[in-house]
Short mmCIF file of C-alpha atoms in Angstrom, two decimals:
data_model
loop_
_atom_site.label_atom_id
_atom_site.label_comp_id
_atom_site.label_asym_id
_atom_site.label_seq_id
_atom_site.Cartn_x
_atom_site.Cartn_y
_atom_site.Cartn_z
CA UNK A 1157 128.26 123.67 105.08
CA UNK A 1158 129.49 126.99 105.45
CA UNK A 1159 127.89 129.99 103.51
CA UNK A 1160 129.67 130.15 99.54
CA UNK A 1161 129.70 133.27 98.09
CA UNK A 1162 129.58 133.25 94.38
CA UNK A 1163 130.39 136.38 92.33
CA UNK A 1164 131.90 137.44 89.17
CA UNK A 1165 131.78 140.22 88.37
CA UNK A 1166 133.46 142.81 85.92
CA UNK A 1167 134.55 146.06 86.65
CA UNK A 1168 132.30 147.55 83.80
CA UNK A 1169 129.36 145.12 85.34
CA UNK A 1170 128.48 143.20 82.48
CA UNK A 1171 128.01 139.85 84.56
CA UNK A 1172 125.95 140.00 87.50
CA UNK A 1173 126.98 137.55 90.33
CA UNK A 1174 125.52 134.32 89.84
CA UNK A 1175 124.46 133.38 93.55
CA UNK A 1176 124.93 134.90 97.39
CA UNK A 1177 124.13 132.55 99.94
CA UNK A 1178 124.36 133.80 103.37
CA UNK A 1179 126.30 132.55 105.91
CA UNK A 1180 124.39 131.05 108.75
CA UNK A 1181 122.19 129.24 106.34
CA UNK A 1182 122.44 125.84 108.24
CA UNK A 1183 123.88 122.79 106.59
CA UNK A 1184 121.78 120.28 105.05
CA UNK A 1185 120.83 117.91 108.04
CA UNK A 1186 118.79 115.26 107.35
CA UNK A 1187 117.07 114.66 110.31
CA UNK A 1188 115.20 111.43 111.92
CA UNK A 1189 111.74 111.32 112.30
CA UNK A 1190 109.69 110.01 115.36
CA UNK A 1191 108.42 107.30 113.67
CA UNK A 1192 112.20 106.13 113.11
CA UNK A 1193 111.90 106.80 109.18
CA UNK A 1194 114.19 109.72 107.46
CA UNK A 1195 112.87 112.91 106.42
CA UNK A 1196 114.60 115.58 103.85
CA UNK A 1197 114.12 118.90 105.47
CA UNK A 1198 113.33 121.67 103.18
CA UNK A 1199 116.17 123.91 103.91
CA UNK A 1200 118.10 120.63 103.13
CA UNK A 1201 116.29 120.47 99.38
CA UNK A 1202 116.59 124.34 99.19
CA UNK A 1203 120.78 123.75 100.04
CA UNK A 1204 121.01 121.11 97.70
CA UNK A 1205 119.58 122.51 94.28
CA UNK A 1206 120.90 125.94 94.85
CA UNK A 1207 124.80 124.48 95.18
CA UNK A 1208 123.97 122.10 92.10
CA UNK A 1209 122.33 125.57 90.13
CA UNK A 1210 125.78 127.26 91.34
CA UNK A 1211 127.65 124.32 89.94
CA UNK A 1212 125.94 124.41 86.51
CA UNK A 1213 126.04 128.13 86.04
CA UNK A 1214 129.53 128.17 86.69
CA UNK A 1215 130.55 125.49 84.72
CA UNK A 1216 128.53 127.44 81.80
CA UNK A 1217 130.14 130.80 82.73
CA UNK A 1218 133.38 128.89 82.44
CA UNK A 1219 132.62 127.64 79.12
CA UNK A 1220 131.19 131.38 77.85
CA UNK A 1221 134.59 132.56 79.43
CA UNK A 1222 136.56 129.91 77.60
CA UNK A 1223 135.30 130.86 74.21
CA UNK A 1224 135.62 134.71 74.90
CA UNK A 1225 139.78 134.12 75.59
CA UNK A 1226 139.87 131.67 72.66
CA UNK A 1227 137.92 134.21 70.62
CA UNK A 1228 140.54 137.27 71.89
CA UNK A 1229 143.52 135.27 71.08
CA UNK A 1230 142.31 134.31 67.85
CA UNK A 1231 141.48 138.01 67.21
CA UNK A 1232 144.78 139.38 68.28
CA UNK A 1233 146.81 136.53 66.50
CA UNK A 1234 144.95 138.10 63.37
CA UNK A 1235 145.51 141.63 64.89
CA UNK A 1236 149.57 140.57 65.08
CA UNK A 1237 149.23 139.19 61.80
CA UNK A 1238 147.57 142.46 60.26
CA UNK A 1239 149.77 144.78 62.23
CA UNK A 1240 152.78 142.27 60.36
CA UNK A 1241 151.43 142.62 57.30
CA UNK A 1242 150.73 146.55 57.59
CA UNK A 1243 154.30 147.66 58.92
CA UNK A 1244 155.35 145.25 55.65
CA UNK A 1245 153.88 147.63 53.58
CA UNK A 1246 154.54 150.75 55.49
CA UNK A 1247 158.19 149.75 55.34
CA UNK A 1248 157.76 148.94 51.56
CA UNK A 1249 156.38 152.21 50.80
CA UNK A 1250 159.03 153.79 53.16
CA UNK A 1251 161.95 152.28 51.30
CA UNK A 1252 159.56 152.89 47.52
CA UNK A 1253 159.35 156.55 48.63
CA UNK A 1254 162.99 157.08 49.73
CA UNK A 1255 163.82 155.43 46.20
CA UNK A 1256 161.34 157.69 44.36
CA UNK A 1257 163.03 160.77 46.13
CA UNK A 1258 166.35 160.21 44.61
CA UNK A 1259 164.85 159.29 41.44
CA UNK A 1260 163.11 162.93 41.78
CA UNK A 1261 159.75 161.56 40.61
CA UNK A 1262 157.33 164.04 42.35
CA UNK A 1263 154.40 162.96 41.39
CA UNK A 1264 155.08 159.19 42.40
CA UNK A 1265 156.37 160.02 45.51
CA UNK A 1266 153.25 162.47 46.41
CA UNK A 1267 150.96 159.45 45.58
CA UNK A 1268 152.91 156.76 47.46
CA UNK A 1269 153.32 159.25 50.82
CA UNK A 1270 149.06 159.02 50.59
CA UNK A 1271 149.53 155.28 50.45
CA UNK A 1272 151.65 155.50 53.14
CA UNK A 1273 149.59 157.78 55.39
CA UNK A 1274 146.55 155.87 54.35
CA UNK A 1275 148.96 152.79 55.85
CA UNK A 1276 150.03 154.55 58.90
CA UNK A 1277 146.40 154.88 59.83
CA UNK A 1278 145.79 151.70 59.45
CA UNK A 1279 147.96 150.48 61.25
CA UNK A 1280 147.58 153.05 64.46
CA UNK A 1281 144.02 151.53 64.16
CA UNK A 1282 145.25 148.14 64.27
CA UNK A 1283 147.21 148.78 66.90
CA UNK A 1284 144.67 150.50 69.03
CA UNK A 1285 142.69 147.63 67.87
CA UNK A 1286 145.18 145.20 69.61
CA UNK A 1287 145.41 147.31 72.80
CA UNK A 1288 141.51 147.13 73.14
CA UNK A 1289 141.61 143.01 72.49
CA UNK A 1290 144.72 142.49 75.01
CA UNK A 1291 142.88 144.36 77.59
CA UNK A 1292 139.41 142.52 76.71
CA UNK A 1293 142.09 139.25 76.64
CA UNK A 1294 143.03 140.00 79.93
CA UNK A 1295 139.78 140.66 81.24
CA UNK A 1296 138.21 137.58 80.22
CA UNK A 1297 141.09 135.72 81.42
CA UNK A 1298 140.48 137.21 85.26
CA UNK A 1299 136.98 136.20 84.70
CA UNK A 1300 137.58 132.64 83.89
CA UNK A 1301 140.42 131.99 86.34
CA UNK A 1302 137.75 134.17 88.81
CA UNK A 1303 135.26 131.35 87.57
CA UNK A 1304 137.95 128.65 87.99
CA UNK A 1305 138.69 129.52 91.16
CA UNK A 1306 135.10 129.40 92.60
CA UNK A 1307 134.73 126.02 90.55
CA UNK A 1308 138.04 124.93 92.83
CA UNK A 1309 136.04 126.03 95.82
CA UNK A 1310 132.71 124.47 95.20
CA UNK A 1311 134.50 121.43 94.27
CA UNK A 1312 135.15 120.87 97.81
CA UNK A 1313 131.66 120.43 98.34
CA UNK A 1314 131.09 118.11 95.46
CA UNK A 1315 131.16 114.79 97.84
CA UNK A 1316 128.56 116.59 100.14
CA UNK A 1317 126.44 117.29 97.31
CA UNK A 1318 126.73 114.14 96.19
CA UNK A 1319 125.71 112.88 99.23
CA UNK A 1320 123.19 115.31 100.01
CA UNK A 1321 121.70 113.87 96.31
CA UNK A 1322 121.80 110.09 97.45
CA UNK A 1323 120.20 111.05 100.83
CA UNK A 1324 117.16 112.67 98.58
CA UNK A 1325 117.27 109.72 96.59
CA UNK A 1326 116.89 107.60 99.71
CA UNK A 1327 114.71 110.12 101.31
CA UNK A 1328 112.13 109.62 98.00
CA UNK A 1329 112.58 105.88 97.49
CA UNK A 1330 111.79 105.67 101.47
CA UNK A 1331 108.62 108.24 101.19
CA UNK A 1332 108.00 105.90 97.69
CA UNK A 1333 108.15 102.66 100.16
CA UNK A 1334 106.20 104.06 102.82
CA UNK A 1335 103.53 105.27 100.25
CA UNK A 1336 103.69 101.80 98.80
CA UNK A 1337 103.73 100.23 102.48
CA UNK A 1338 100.43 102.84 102.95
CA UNK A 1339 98.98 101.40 100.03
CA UNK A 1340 99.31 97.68 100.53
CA UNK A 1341 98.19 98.41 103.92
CA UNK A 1342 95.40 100.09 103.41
CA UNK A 1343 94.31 97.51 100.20
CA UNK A 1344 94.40 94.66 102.55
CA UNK A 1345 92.45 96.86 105.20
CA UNK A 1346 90.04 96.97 102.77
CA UNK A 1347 90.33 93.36 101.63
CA UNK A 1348 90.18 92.54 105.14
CA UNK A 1349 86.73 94.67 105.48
CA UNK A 1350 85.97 93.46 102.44
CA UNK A 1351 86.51 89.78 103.67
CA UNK A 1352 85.31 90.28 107.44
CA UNK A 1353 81.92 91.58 105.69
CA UNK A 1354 81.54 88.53 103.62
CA UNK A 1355 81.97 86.68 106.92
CA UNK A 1356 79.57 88.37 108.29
CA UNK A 1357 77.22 87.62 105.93
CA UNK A 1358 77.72 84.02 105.19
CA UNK A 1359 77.55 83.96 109.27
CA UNK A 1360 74.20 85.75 108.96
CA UNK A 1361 73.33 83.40 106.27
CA UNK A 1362 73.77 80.11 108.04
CA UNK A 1363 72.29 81.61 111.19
CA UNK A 1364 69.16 82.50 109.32
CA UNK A 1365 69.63 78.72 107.53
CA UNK A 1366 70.38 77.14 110.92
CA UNK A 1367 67.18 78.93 112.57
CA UNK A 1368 64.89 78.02 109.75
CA UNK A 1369 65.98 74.54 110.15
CA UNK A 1370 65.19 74.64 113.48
CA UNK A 1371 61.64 76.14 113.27
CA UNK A 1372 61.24 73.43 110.20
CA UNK A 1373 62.45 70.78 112.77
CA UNK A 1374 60.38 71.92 115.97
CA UNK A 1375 57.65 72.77 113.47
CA UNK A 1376 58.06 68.86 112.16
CA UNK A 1377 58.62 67.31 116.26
CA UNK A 1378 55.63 69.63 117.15
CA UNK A 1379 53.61 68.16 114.01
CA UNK A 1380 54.82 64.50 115.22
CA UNK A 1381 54.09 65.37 118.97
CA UNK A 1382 50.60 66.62 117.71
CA UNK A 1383 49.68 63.79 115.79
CA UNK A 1384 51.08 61.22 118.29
CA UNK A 1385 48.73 63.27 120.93
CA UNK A 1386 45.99 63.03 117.91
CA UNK A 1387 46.28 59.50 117.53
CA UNK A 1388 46.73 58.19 121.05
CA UNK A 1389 43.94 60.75 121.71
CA UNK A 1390 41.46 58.78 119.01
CA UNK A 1391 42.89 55.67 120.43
CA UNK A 1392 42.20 56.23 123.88
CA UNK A 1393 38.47 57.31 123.07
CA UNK A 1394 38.21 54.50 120.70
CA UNK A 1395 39.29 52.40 123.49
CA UNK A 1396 37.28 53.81 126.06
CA UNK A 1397 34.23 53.31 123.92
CA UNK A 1398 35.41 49.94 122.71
CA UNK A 1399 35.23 49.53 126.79
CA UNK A 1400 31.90 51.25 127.25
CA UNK A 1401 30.33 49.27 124.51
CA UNK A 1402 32.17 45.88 126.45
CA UNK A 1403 30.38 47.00 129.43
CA UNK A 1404 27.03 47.90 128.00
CA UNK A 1405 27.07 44.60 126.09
CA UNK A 1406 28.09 42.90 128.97
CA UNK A 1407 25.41 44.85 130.87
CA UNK A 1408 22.88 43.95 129.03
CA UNK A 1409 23.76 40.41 128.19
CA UNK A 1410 23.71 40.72 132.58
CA UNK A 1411 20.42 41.97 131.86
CA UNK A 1412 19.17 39.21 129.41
CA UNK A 1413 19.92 36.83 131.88
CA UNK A 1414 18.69 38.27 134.59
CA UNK A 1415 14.94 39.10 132.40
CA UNK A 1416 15.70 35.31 131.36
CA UNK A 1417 16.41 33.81 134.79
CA UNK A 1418 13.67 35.93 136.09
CA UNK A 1419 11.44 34.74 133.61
CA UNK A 1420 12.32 31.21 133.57
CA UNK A 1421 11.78 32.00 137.88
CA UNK A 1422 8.29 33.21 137.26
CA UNK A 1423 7.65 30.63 135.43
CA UNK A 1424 8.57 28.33 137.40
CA UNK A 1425 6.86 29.90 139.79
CA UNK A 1426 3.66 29.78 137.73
CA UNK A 1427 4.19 25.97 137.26
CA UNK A 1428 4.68 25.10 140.76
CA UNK A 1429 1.77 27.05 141.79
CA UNK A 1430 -0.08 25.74 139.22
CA UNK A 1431 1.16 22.46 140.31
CA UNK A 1432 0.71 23.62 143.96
CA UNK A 1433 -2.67 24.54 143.45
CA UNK A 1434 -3.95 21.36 141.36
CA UNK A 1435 -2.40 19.45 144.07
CA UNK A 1436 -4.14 21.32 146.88
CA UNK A 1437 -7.43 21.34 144.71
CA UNK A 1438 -6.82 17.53 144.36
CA UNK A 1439 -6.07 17.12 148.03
CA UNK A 1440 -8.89 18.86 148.56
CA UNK A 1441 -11.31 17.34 146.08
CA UNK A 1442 -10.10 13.93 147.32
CA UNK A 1443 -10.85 15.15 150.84
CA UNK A 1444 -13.99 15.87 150.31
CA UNK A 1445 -14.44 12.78 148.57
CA UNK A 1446 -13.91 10.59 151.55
#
């Protein structure tokens, strides 16, 4: 957009101008960002508000200037009407004077040429009066077609402004998206932390369940391994004393028998020597007998 100067201004400089933008300003340029997303460059903004500013001032300057060349007008229509009404009565007092005069009435004419100076006066004022408002008239109307005119020049950048204002708009719902966008993402972030902890520690959990269990359960095989050992331990000794009492009973039952049979041999032995020896003493008694 090219630089638009703005300025009204009166020759007795009671209105300042309104706005000077220089040329070479840039035009508002919207320009795409490298993440793809639109951005509203500053000098854009800046462009933007200071047109619509120009636009509103103007548009109030036009209405100030409008109701300054009503006001004029209505003051010199009641300026032509009093300067009407005036010349009326200077006329009046003209043709009441000229009538006195040939009715030689001194004194009435003397009183009615002070009316009618008193009347010329006020109408010269009037009429200075109207001079003053007609050029005041015609000022204010160069103002406002001044202010017109720059209206009919701005207007020619109404459609960019209003697109300049719906790329803002977009640029601000976008920035309101992506700060939405932002805050979703970063609320599930944290949901997902918040999540990915509680994972964490219901994996923790059943890891320190799952590890107890097993210590319960080797505790529990090594309790059953231990008291299997325990038991065929006691049963094995019981056994093997169960077997050594076996053999020592059987041993000494051997040995009852054998002290039996040995006895039962010696005295056997005693009977057949006893026998032995009565028969040899008999032999031998019966041998010396004969």
């Amino acid at each position: 957009m090219v630089g638009v100067h703005i300025c009204i201004c009166a020759p007795n400089s009671r209105f300042a101008c309104l706005l000077r933008e220089d040329e070479g300003d840039g035009d508002f340029d919207p320009s795409v960002e490298a993440s793809g997303g639109q951005s509203y460059t500053s000098a854009g903004t800046a462009r933007m508000f200071k047109l619509r500013r120009s636009m509103h001032q103007l548009a109030s300057l036009r209405t100030q200037k409008e109701k300054e060349v009503l006001t004029a007008r209505e003051e010199l229509k009641l300026c032509h009407q009093k300067i009407q009404s005036v010349t009326e009565q200077r006329n009046d007092l003209e043709e009441e004077i000229e009538r006195q005069k040939e009715a030689e009435r001194s004194a009435v004419v003397f009183r009615l040429r002070a009316q009618h100076k008193h009347v010329c006066l006020m109408l010269h004022n009037e009429e200075e009066l109207r001079s003053r408002i007609k050029a005041e008239l015609k000022q204010h109307e160069l103002e406002l077609n001044k202010v017109e005119l720059e209206l009919g020049r701005l207007s020619l950048f109404q459609q960019e402004v209003r697109e300049e204002e719906e790329a803002y708009k977009l640029h601000k719902a976008q920035k309101a998206v992506l700060r939405l966008q932002q805050q979703r993402k970063a609320s599930q972030n944290m949901q997902l932390k918040r999540q990915h902890l509680i994972n964490e520690q219901a994996a923790e959990k059943m890891k320190m369940e799952a590890e107890h269990q097993r210590k319960a359960e080797a505790s529990r095989l090594s309790h059953m391994i231990t008291d299997k050992y325990l038991k065929e331990t006691i049963k094995r000794i019981n056994q093997q004393k169960a077997e050594e009492e076996q053999q020592r009973m059987e041993m000494q039952k051997r040995r009852t028998q054998a002290a039996e049979s040995l006895k039962s041999n010696i005295e056997a032995n005693k009977t057949h020597i006893t026998i032995t020896s009565a028969a040899e003493a008999a032999a031998e008694k019966q041998s010396h007998c004969y």
